Tab-separated table of C-alpha atoms in Angstrom:
chain	number	residue	atom	x	y	z
D	175	MET	CA	25.174	25.299	-0.763
D	176	GLU	CA	24.075	26.256	2.731
D	177	CYS	CA	23.591	24.107	5.838
D	178	GLU	CA	19.810	23.793	5.409
D	179	GLN	CA	20.274	22.502	1.884
D	180	PHE	CA	22.857	19.978	3.060
D	181	LYS	CA	20.543	18.835	5.859
D	182	ALA	CA	17.832	18.245	3.266
D	183	LEU	CA	20.201	15.870	1.464
D	184	ILE	CA	20.789	13.627	4.494
D	185	ASP	CA	17.662	11.517	3.947
D	186	ASP	CA	18.466	11.140	0.263
D	187	TYR	CA	21.992	10.114	1.170
D	188	LEU	CA	20.741	7.402	3.522
D	189	ASP	CA	18.285	6.208	0.835
D	190	GLY	CA	21.154	6.045	-1.647
D	191	THR	CA	19.376	8.369	-4.079
D	192	LEU	CA	22.018	11.117	-4.261
D	193	THR	CA	24.231	11.499	-7.307
D	194	GLN	CA	27.900	10.779	-6.745
D	195	ALA	CA	28.709	14.501	-6.924
D	196	GLU	CA	26.016	15.373	-4.363
D	197	GLY	CA	27.201	12.583	-2.065
D	198	GLU	CA	30.788	13.785	-2.231
D	199	ALA	CA	29.723	17.370	-1.582
D	200	LEU	CA	27.701	16.259	1.458
D	201	LYS	CA	30.584	14.210	2.847
D	202	ARG	CA	32.985	17.152	2.472
D	203	HIS	CA	30.508	19.450	4.213
D	204	LEU	CA	29.920	17.005	7.064
D	205	ALA	CA	33.675	16.831	7.660
D	206	GLU	CA	33.788	20.602	8.069
D	207	CYS	CA	30.458	21.517	9.703
D	208	GLY	CA	29.752	20.426	13.280
D	209	VAL	CA	26.053	21.394	13.167
D	210	CYS	CA	25.325	19.314	10.079
D	211	ARG	CA	27.459	16.464	11.403
D	212	GLU	CA	25.341	16.464	14.556
D	213	GLU	CA	22.179	16.351	12.430
D	214	PHE	CA	23.581	13.446	10.445
D	215	ASP	CA	24.483	11.537	13.620
D	216	PHE	CA	21.035	12.281	15.043
D	217	VAL	CA	19.305	10.844	11.970
D	218	ARG	CA	21.349	7.668	12.232
D	219	MET	CA	20.685	7.503	15.961
D	220	LEU	CA	16.931	7.783	15.358
D	221	ALA	CA	17.068	4.872	12.957
D	222	SER	CA	18.880	2.733	15.532
D	223	ASP	CA	17.123	3.886	18.717
D	224	LEU	CA	13.584	3.863	17.408
D	225	SER	CA	12.304	0.385	16.727
D	226	GLU	CA	9.036	-1.509	16.789
D	227	ALA	CA	9.457	-1.614	20.564
D	228	THR	CA	8.678	2.114	20.451
D	229	LEU	CA	5.224	1.342	19.156
D	230	ASP	CA	2.145	0.285	21.059
D	231	ASP	CA	1.501	-3.432	21.404
D	232	THR	CA	-1.419	-4.750	19.431
D	233	PRO	CA	-4.432	-5.988	21.406
D	234	PRO	CA	-4.324	-9.675	22.395
D	235	ARG	CA	-5.888	-12.206	20.016
D	236	LEU	CA	-6.009	-9.640	17.206
D	237	THR	CA	-4.768	-12.140	14.623
D	238	ASP	CA	-7.321	-14.746	15.728
D	239	ARG	CA	-10.151	-12.245	15.542
D	240	ILE	CA	-9.182	-11.277	11.992
D	241	LEU	CA	-8.890	-14.909	10.924
D	242	GLU	CA	-12.325	-15.652	12.370
D	243	ARG	CA	-13.790	-12.931	10.162
D	244	LEU	CA	-12.205	-14.087	6.911
D	245	PRO	CA	-14.606	-15.501	4.320
D	246	LYS	CA	-15.039	-19.250	4.888
D	247	ALA	CA	-13.818	-20.742	1.644
D	248	ARG	CA	-12.817	-18.874	-1.407
D	249	PHE	CA	-12.323	-20.562	-4.718
D	250	VAL	CA	-9.614	-18.874	-6.711
D	251	PHE	CA	-9.162	-19.609	-10.402
D	252	PRO	CA	-5.756	-19.726	-12.073
D	253	TRP	CA	-3.947	-16.372	-12.338
D	254	GLY	CA	-5.794	-15.242	-9.214
D	255	LEU	CA	-9.015	-14.601	-11.128
D	256	SER	CA	-12.105	-14.365	-8.988
D	257	MET	CA	-15.441	-16.069	-9.565
D	258	GLY	CA	-16.940	-12.762	-10.756
D	259	GLU	CA	-14.180	-12.063	-13.225
D	260	VAL	CA	-14.416	-15.576	-14.644
D	261	ALA	CA	-18.230	-15.304	-14.940
D	262	ILE	CA	-17.973	-11.993	-16.805
D	263	THR	CA	-15.254	-13.327	-19.103
D	264	ALA	CA	-17.292	-16.467	-19.853
D	265	ALA	CA	-20.412	-14.416	-20.583
D	266	THR	CA	-18.441	-12.133	-22.894
D	267	LEU	CA	-17.104	-15.145	-24.785
D	268	ILE	CA	-20.613	-16.560	-25.149
D	269	PHE	CA	-21.824	-13.270	-26.618
D	270	ALA	CA	-18.831	-13.211	-28.927
D	271	VAL	CA	-19.857	-16.647	-30.218
D	272	ILE	CA	-23.488	-15.515	-30.659
D	273	PHE	CA	-22.407	-12.467	-32.631
D	274	SER	CA	-20.165	-14.606	-34.764
D	275	PHE	CA	-23.257	-16.744	-35.622
D	276	LEU	CA	-25.148	-13.649	-36.678
D	277	PHE	CA	-22.184	-12.417	-38.631
D	278	ALA	CA	-21.715	-15.819	-40.243
D	279	LYS	CA	-24.941	-15.281	-42.221
D	280	TYR	CA	-22.928	-12.946	-44.366
D	281	ALA	CA	-20.469	-15.777	-44.971
D	282	PRO	CA	-17.334	-13.960	-43.734
D	283	PHE	CA	-15.098	-17.024	-43.809
D	284	ASP	CA	-16.246	-17.823	-47.295
D	285	ALA	CA	-15.719	-14.235	-48.416
D	286	LEU	CA	-12.344	-14.033	-46.703
D	287	SER	CA	-11.032	-17.179	-48.355
D	288	HIS	CA	-12.215	-15.904	-51.755
D	289	THR	CA	-10.464	-12.583	-51.204
D	290	LEU	CA	-7.238	-14.257	-50.125
D	291	ASN	CA	-7.434	-16.569	-53.113
D	292	SER	CA	-7.771	-13.618	-55.497
D	293	PHE	CA	-4.365	-12.415	-54.221
D	294	GLY	CA	-2.992	-15.872	-54.817
D	295	ILE	CA	-2.376	-16.409	-51.103
D	296	PHE	CA	-4.500	-19.485	-50.591
D	297	THR	CA	-5.417	-22.410	-52.773
D	298	GLU	CA	-8.809	-23.838	-53.685
D	299	LYS	CA	-8.394	-26.309	-50.845
D	300	ILE	CA	-8.296	-23.500	-48.298
D	301	MET	CA	-11.343	-21.947	-49.922
D	302	ALA	CA	-13.189	-25.201	-49.386
D	303	VAL	CA	-12.197	-25.151	-45.692
D	304	GLY	CA	-13.487	-21.576	-45.399
D	305	ALA	CA	-16.833	-22.509	-46.934
D	306	SER	CA	-17.131	-25.591	-44.718
D	307	LEU	CA	-16.358	-23.616	-41.561
D	308	ASN	CA	-18.995	-21.100	-42.532
D	309	GLU	CA	-21.601	-23.789	-42.954
D	310	GLN	CA	-20.821	-25.361	-39.592
D	311	ILE	CA	-21.121	-22.034	-37.773
D	312	LEU	CA	-24.392	-21.313	-39.548
D	313	ALA	CA	-25.708	-24.720	-38.451
D	314	LEU	CA	-24.729	-24.051	-34.842
D	315	GLY	CA	-26.336	-20.632	-34.989
D	316	GLN	CA	-29.767	-21.954	-35.983
D	317	HIS	CA	-30.889	-21.981	-32.337
D	318	PRO	CA	-28.867	-19.404	-30.391
D	319	GLU	CA	-31.614	-18.720	-27.780
D	320	PRO	CA	-30.192	-20.932	-24.963
D	321	LEU	CA	-26.765	-19.360	-25.462
D	322	ILE	CA	-28.244	-15.854	-25.262
D	323	ILE	CA	-30.021	-16.731	-21.980
D	324	ILE	CA	-26.864	-18.290	-20.525
D	325	GLY	CA	-24.892	-15.225	-21.579
D	326	ILE	CA	-27.346	-12.816	-19.913
D	327	LEU	CA	-27.405	-14.898	-16.713
D	328	GLY	CA	-23.585	-15.062	-16.734
D	329	LEU	CA	-23.302	-11.297	-17.063
D	330	ALA	CA	-25.829	-10.732	-14.250
D	331	LEU	CA	-24.093	-13.242	-11.953
D	332	GLY	CA	-20.691	-11.789	-12.770
D	333	TYR	CA	-21.904	-8.276	-12.015
D	334	VAL	CA	-23.392	-9.281	-8.642
D	335	ILE	CA	-20.267	-11.175	-7.574
D	336	TRP	CA	-17.983	-8.439	-8.850
D	337	THR	CA	-19.788	-5.722	-6.865
D	338	GLU	CA	-19.671	-7.957	-3.759
D	339	GLU	CA	-15.923	-8.243	-4.289
D	340	ASP	CA	-15.688	-4.467	-3.989
D	341	TYR	CA	-16.030	-5.228	-0.295
D	342	GLY	CA	-18.542	-2.578	0.514
D	343	THR	CA	-16.315	0.412	-0.122
D	344	ASN	CA	-17.587	3.615	-1.595
D	345	ALA	CA	-14.297	5.428	-1.160
D	346	ALA	CA	-12.523	5.885	-4.448
D	347	SER	CA	-9.122	5.852	-2.792
D	348	ASN	CA	-9.704	2.367	-1.444
D	349	SER	CA	-11.459	0.712	-4.326
D	350	PRO	CA	-9.862	-2.348	-5.851
D	351	LYS	CA	-9.178	-0.289	-8.967
D	352	SER	CA	-6.918	2.045	-7.014
D	353	LEU	CA	-5.337	-0.909	-5.219
D	354	ARG	CA	-4.378	-2.277	-8.632
D	355	ARG	CA	-2.077	0.662	-9.170
D	356	LEU	CA	0.292	-0.321	-6.364
T	54	MET	CA	10.204	-11.324	7.619
T	55	GLU	CA	12.520	-11.671	4.624
T	56	ARG	CA	11.168	-10.368	1.336
T	57	ALA	CA	11.425	-13.733	-0.430
T	58	GLU	CA	9.649	-15.458	2.476
T	59	GLU	CA	6.989	-12.755	2.427
T	60	ALA	CA	6.506	-13.173	-1.339
T	61	GLU	CA	5.907	-16.876	-0.774
T	62	TYR	CA	3.317	-16.177	1.951
T	63	ILE	CA	1.592	-13.656	-0.328
T	64	LYS	CA	1.494	-16.187	-3.155
T	65	ARG	CA	-0.053	-18.788	-0.865
T	66	ALA	CA	-2.507	-16.309	0.669
T	67	LYS	CA	-3.660	-15.316	-2.819
T	68	ARG	CA	-4.722	-18.934	-3.264
T	69	GLY	CA	-6.764	-18.690	-0.054
T	70	ASP	CA	-4.190	-20.186	2.366
T	71	LYS	CA	-5.259	-18.718	5.713
T	72	GLU	CA	-2.184	-19.961	7.543
T	73	ALA	CA	-0.006	-17.947	5.170
T	74	PHE	CA	-2.255	-14.939	5.637
T	75	ALA	CA	-1.952	-15.322	9.423
T	76	ALA	CA	1.831	-15.087	9.029
T	77	LEU	CA	1.399	-11.855	7.063
T	78	ILE	CA	-0.927	-10.470	9.742
T	79	ASN	CA	1.567	-11.286	12.491
T	80	ALA	CA	4.393	-9.653	10.577
T	81	HIS	CA	2.529	-6.415	9.875
T	82	LYS	CA	-0.181	-5.961	12.508
T	83	THR	CA	1.977	-3.671	14.668
T	84	LEU	CA	2.532	-1.354	11.706
T	85	VAL	CA	-1.149	-1.283	10.746
T	86	TYR	CA	-2.414	-0.892	14.311
T	87	ASN	CA	0.008	1.907	15.167
T	88	LEU	CA	-0.658	3.783	11.938
T	89	ALA	CA	-4.373	3.568	12.675
T	90	LEU	CA	-3.815	4.573	16.296
T	91	GLY	CA	-1.634	7.507	15.216
T	92	ILE	CA	-4.488	8.865	13.118
T	93	LEU	CA	-7.597	7.839	15.055
T	94	LYS	CA	-6.188	8.315	18.591
T	95	ASP	CA	-8.517	5.694	19.965
T	96	ARG	CA	-7.485	2.133	20.755
T	97	GLN	CA	-10.837	0.537	20.025
T	98	GLU	CA	-11.191	2.406	16.735
T	99	ALA	CA	-7.615	1.449	15.821
T	100	GLU	CA	-8.274	-2.208	16.551
T	101	ASP	CA	-11.497	-2.214	14.529
T	102	LEU	CA	-9.748	-0.518	11.642
T	103	THR	CA	-6.830	-2.974	11.784
T	104	GLN	CA	-9.311	-5.817	11.391
T	105	GLU	CA	-11.046	-4.067	8.485
T	106	VAL	CA	-7.720	-3.376	6.767
T	107	PHE	CA	-6.630	-7.014	6.868
T	108	LEU	CA	-10.053	-8.226	5.723
T	109	ARG	CA	-9.951	-5.872	2.774
T	110	VAL	CA	-6.379	-6.789	1.977
T	111	TYR	CA	-7.303	-10.481	1.993
T	112	GLU	CA	-10.133	-9.819	-0.450
T	113	ASN	CA	-7.954	-7.703	-2.727
T	114	LEU	CA	-4.649	-9.498	-2.399
T	115	ARG	CA	-4.785	-10.614	-6.023
T	116	PHE	CA	-4.388	-6.976	-7.073
T	117	PHE	CA	-1.048	-6.761	-5.294
T	118	ARG	CA	1.524	-7.190	-8.057
T	119	GLY	CA	4.626	-6.600	-5.950
T	120	GLU	CA	5.522	-3.357	-7.704
T	121	SER	CA	5.926	-1.730	-4.299
T	122	ARG	CA	6.780	-3.399	-1.015
T	123	PHE	CA	3.886	-5.197	0.678
T	124	SER	CA	4.318	-3.094	3.830
T	125	VAL	CA	4.073	0.096	1.725
T	126	TRP	CA	0.903	-1.145	0.009
T	127	LEU	CA	-0.551	-2.156	3.360
T	128	SER	CA	0.354	1.203	4.922
T	129	LYS	CA	-1.299	3.070	2.072
T	130	VAL	CA	-4.509	1.061	2.443
T	131	THR	CA	-4.425	1.660	6.212
T	132	TYR	CA	-3.786	5.377	5.849
T	133	ASN	CA	-6.638	5.864	3.362
T	134	MET	CA	-9.072	3.785	5.392
T	135	ALA	CA	-8.138	5.617	8.608
T	136	LEU	CA	-8.706	8.992	6.941
T	137	ASN	CA	-12.095	7.818	5.678
T	138	ARG	CA	-12.951	6.644	9.185
T	139	LEU	CA	-11.864	10.010	10.561
T	140	LYS	CA	-14.194	11.741	8.120
T	141	ALA	CA	-17.026	9.381	9.074
T	142	LEU	CA	-16.431	10.319	12.715
T	143	ASN	CA	-16.587	13.999	11.742
T	144	ARG	CA	-13.168	14.710	13.116
T	145	LEU	CA	-10.766	17.360	11.839
T	146	PRO	CA	-8.328	16.205	9.151
T	147	ILE	CA	-4.827	16.294	10.592
T	148	ALA	CA	-3.192	18.401	7.884
T	149	LEU	CA	-5.019	21.534	9.002
T	150	GLU	CA	-3.112	21.632	12.253
T	151	GLU	CA	0.346	22.069	10.766
T	152	GLU	CA	0.662	25.860	10.793
T	153	ASN	CA	-0.375	26.184	14.424
T	154	LEU	CA	2.043	23.487	15.437
T	155	MET	CA	4.901	25.192	13.703
T	156	ALA	CA	4.163	28.459	15.469
T	157	ALA	CA	4.642	26.649	18.735
T	158	SER	CA	7.744	24.814	17.562
T	159	PRO	CA	10.283	27.217	16.106
T	160	LEU	CA	12.444	25.395	13.623
T	161	ASN	CA	15.669	27.199	13.782
T	162	GLU	CA	16.193	27.151	17.466
T	163	ALA	CA	19.778	26.188	18.107
T	164	SER	CA	20.130	22.761	19.570
T	165	ASN	CA	22.545	22.406	22.418
T	166	SER	CA	21.799	18.752	22.776
T	167	PRO	CA	24.669	16.946	24.501
T	168	LEU	CA	23.419	13.710	22.997
T	169	ALA	CA	26.609	11.869	23.598
T	170	GLN	CA	26.365	12.616	27.318
T	171	ILE	CA	23.030	10.901	27.742
T	172	GLU	CA	23.232	7.214	28.516
T	173	GLU	CA	21.980	5.104	25.641
T	174	LYS	CA	19.291	3.377	27.686
T	175	GLU	CA	18.042	6.649	29.099
T	176	ARG	CA	18.235	8.292	25.688
T	177	ARG	CA	16.072	5.584	24.138
T	178	LYS	CA	13.533	5.941	26.899
T	179	ILE	CA	13.313	9.695	26.438
T	180	LEU	CA	13.197	9.311	22.691
T	181	ARG	CA	10.347	6.814	22.781
T	182	GLU	CA	8.386	9.002	25.142
T	183	ALA	CA	9.036	12.056	22.983
T	184	PHE	CA	8.014	10.096	19.883
T	185	SER	CA	4.723	9.061	21.453
T	186	ARG	CA	3.963	12.720	22.139
T	187	LEU	CA	4.779	13.996	18.675
T	188	PRO	CA	1.895	15.589	16.792
T	189	GLU	CA	0.561	13.041	14.342
T	190	ILE	CA	1.649	14.902	11.223
T	191	TYR	CA	5.215	14.348	12.411
T	192	GLN	CA	4.721	11.041	14.174
T	193	LEU	CA	3.549	9.209	11.039
T	194	PRO	CA	6.511	10.188	8.822
T	195	ILE	CA	8.964	9.395	11.649
T	196	MET	CA	7.317	6.030	12.250
T	197	LEU	CA	7.356	5.023	8.596
T	198	ARG	CA	10.825	6.384	7.942
T	199	TYR	CA	12.839	5.377	11.000
T	200	ILE	CA	10.869	2.538	12.582
T	201	GLN	CA	9.641	0.822	9.422
T	202	GLY	CA	12.671	1.807	7.357
T	203	PHE	CA	10.676	3.185	4.415
T	204	SER	CA	12.484	5.446	1.946
T	205	VAL	CA	11.382	9.071	1.620
T	206	SER	CA	9.592	8.246	-1.627
T	207	GLU	CA	7.763	5.332	0.031
T	208	VAL	CA	6.663	7.575	2.919
T	209	ALA	CA	5.451	10.103	0.346
T	210	GLU	CA	3.529	7.362	-1.470
T	211	VAL	CA	1.808	6.158	1.703
T	212	LEU	CA	0.904	9.604	2.989
T	213	ASN	CA	0.033	10.909	-0.473
T	214	LEU	CA	2.375	13.862	-0.065
T	215	PRO	CA	5.129	15.368	-2.225
T	216	GLU	CA	8.594	14.136	-1.250
T	217	GLY	CA	9.604	17.691	-0.373
T	218	THR	CA	6.810	17.916	2.201
T	219	VAL	CA	7.870	14.601	3.715
T	220	LYS	CA	11.453	15.826	4.033
T	221	THR	CA	10.271	19.042	5.648
T	222	ARG	CA	8.116	17.168	8.140
T	223	LEU	CA	10.938	14.782	8.950
T	224	ALA	CA	13.297	17.703	9.552
T	225	ARG	CA	10.775	19.438	11.792
T	226	ALA	CA	10.048	16.245	13.693
T	227	ARG	CA	13.754	15.653	14.236
T	228	ASN	CA	14.073	19.168	15.519
T	229	ILE	CA	11.283	18.633	18.041
T	230	LEU	CA	12.790	15.331	19.202
T	231	LYS	CA	16.250	16.848	19.459
T	232	ARG	CA	15.029	19.676	21.626
T	233	LYS	CA	13.194	17.275	23.911
T	234	LEU	CA	16.273	15.164	24.271
T	235	ALA	CA	18.339	18.231	25.043
T	236	ARG	CA	16.041	19.631	27.657
T	237	LEU	CA	14.222	16.852	29.342
T	238	ARG	CA	14.852	13.889	31.536
T	239	PRO	CA	12.260	11.043	31.545
T	240	GLU	CA	10.563	12.219	34.722
T	241	GLU	CA	10.001	15.649	33.198
T	242	LEU	CA	8.221	14.388	30.119
């Protein structure tokens, strides 16, 4: 290995990402080569000499100005879910219930319990539960109109809030979806 | 700020605790402001962008899962937003300048730097001055790597560059700094 290749390993060495063999090879080379040793010392010196004091001071009252611009009060649901996400989830659940009403006309629970019974998995008692459940869902599904309206309103509200939460960005690299990856 | 302490502040800020978020701002505003300043080269623009970055981070804090360090996540948001701002201002993206810079800064020039002979205080002064005059494509990696203590892979993640390119830029930046230290006294900078 030549000096330039050893110099390229210095940062990896300080990050602790070299293999043991590479680390040993670098140490041996540094003991023999004054130029690379100087580079190594310089890197360590940079890390100690450069500090935040090297950087420009932030403008006065910057923190206060940011805090003043934060949204007033933000209700956060458990698991950090936002209002928009909760609204969309709720609307989806409502639609799931509505579809289950429609589906219930074909007596799926009844049919399922019969099928399971034919394999000897469930008893007559379970079949009765399946039939009863089916009837109850059918009864609930007699007037699904209010649920459909609530579902549509929930989806619309969720969409509006969710797009607001995008915080006015049109840059793909800064969208919340890309932030999720980090 | 210790990582465990920071994690606690992040947890509280996710629930809307502004005091906790203020602590996060205070801990990281220098990093965000200087990254923005390094790219935008304008104090007012850098301040405005710093505010925008923290507002966006507050809104999107729930997406931060702690898979990378908070400062790395914050730096990446800042870098992307600063580049977008640069484009909005119709200014030249920084990467295009690299070849010209290298022509003016030969890499393999032998360094005769008698570093040990320069007093530490004086050396730091020269170094800081030299750092502030580095071209931004070298200043940003040096800042993240040696001032913020990011690993090479974290610098690469923030700047959206391959690790090899980061290492090359760091080596070139070190070379420039070394030559300045070797040749110049503070009054000559």
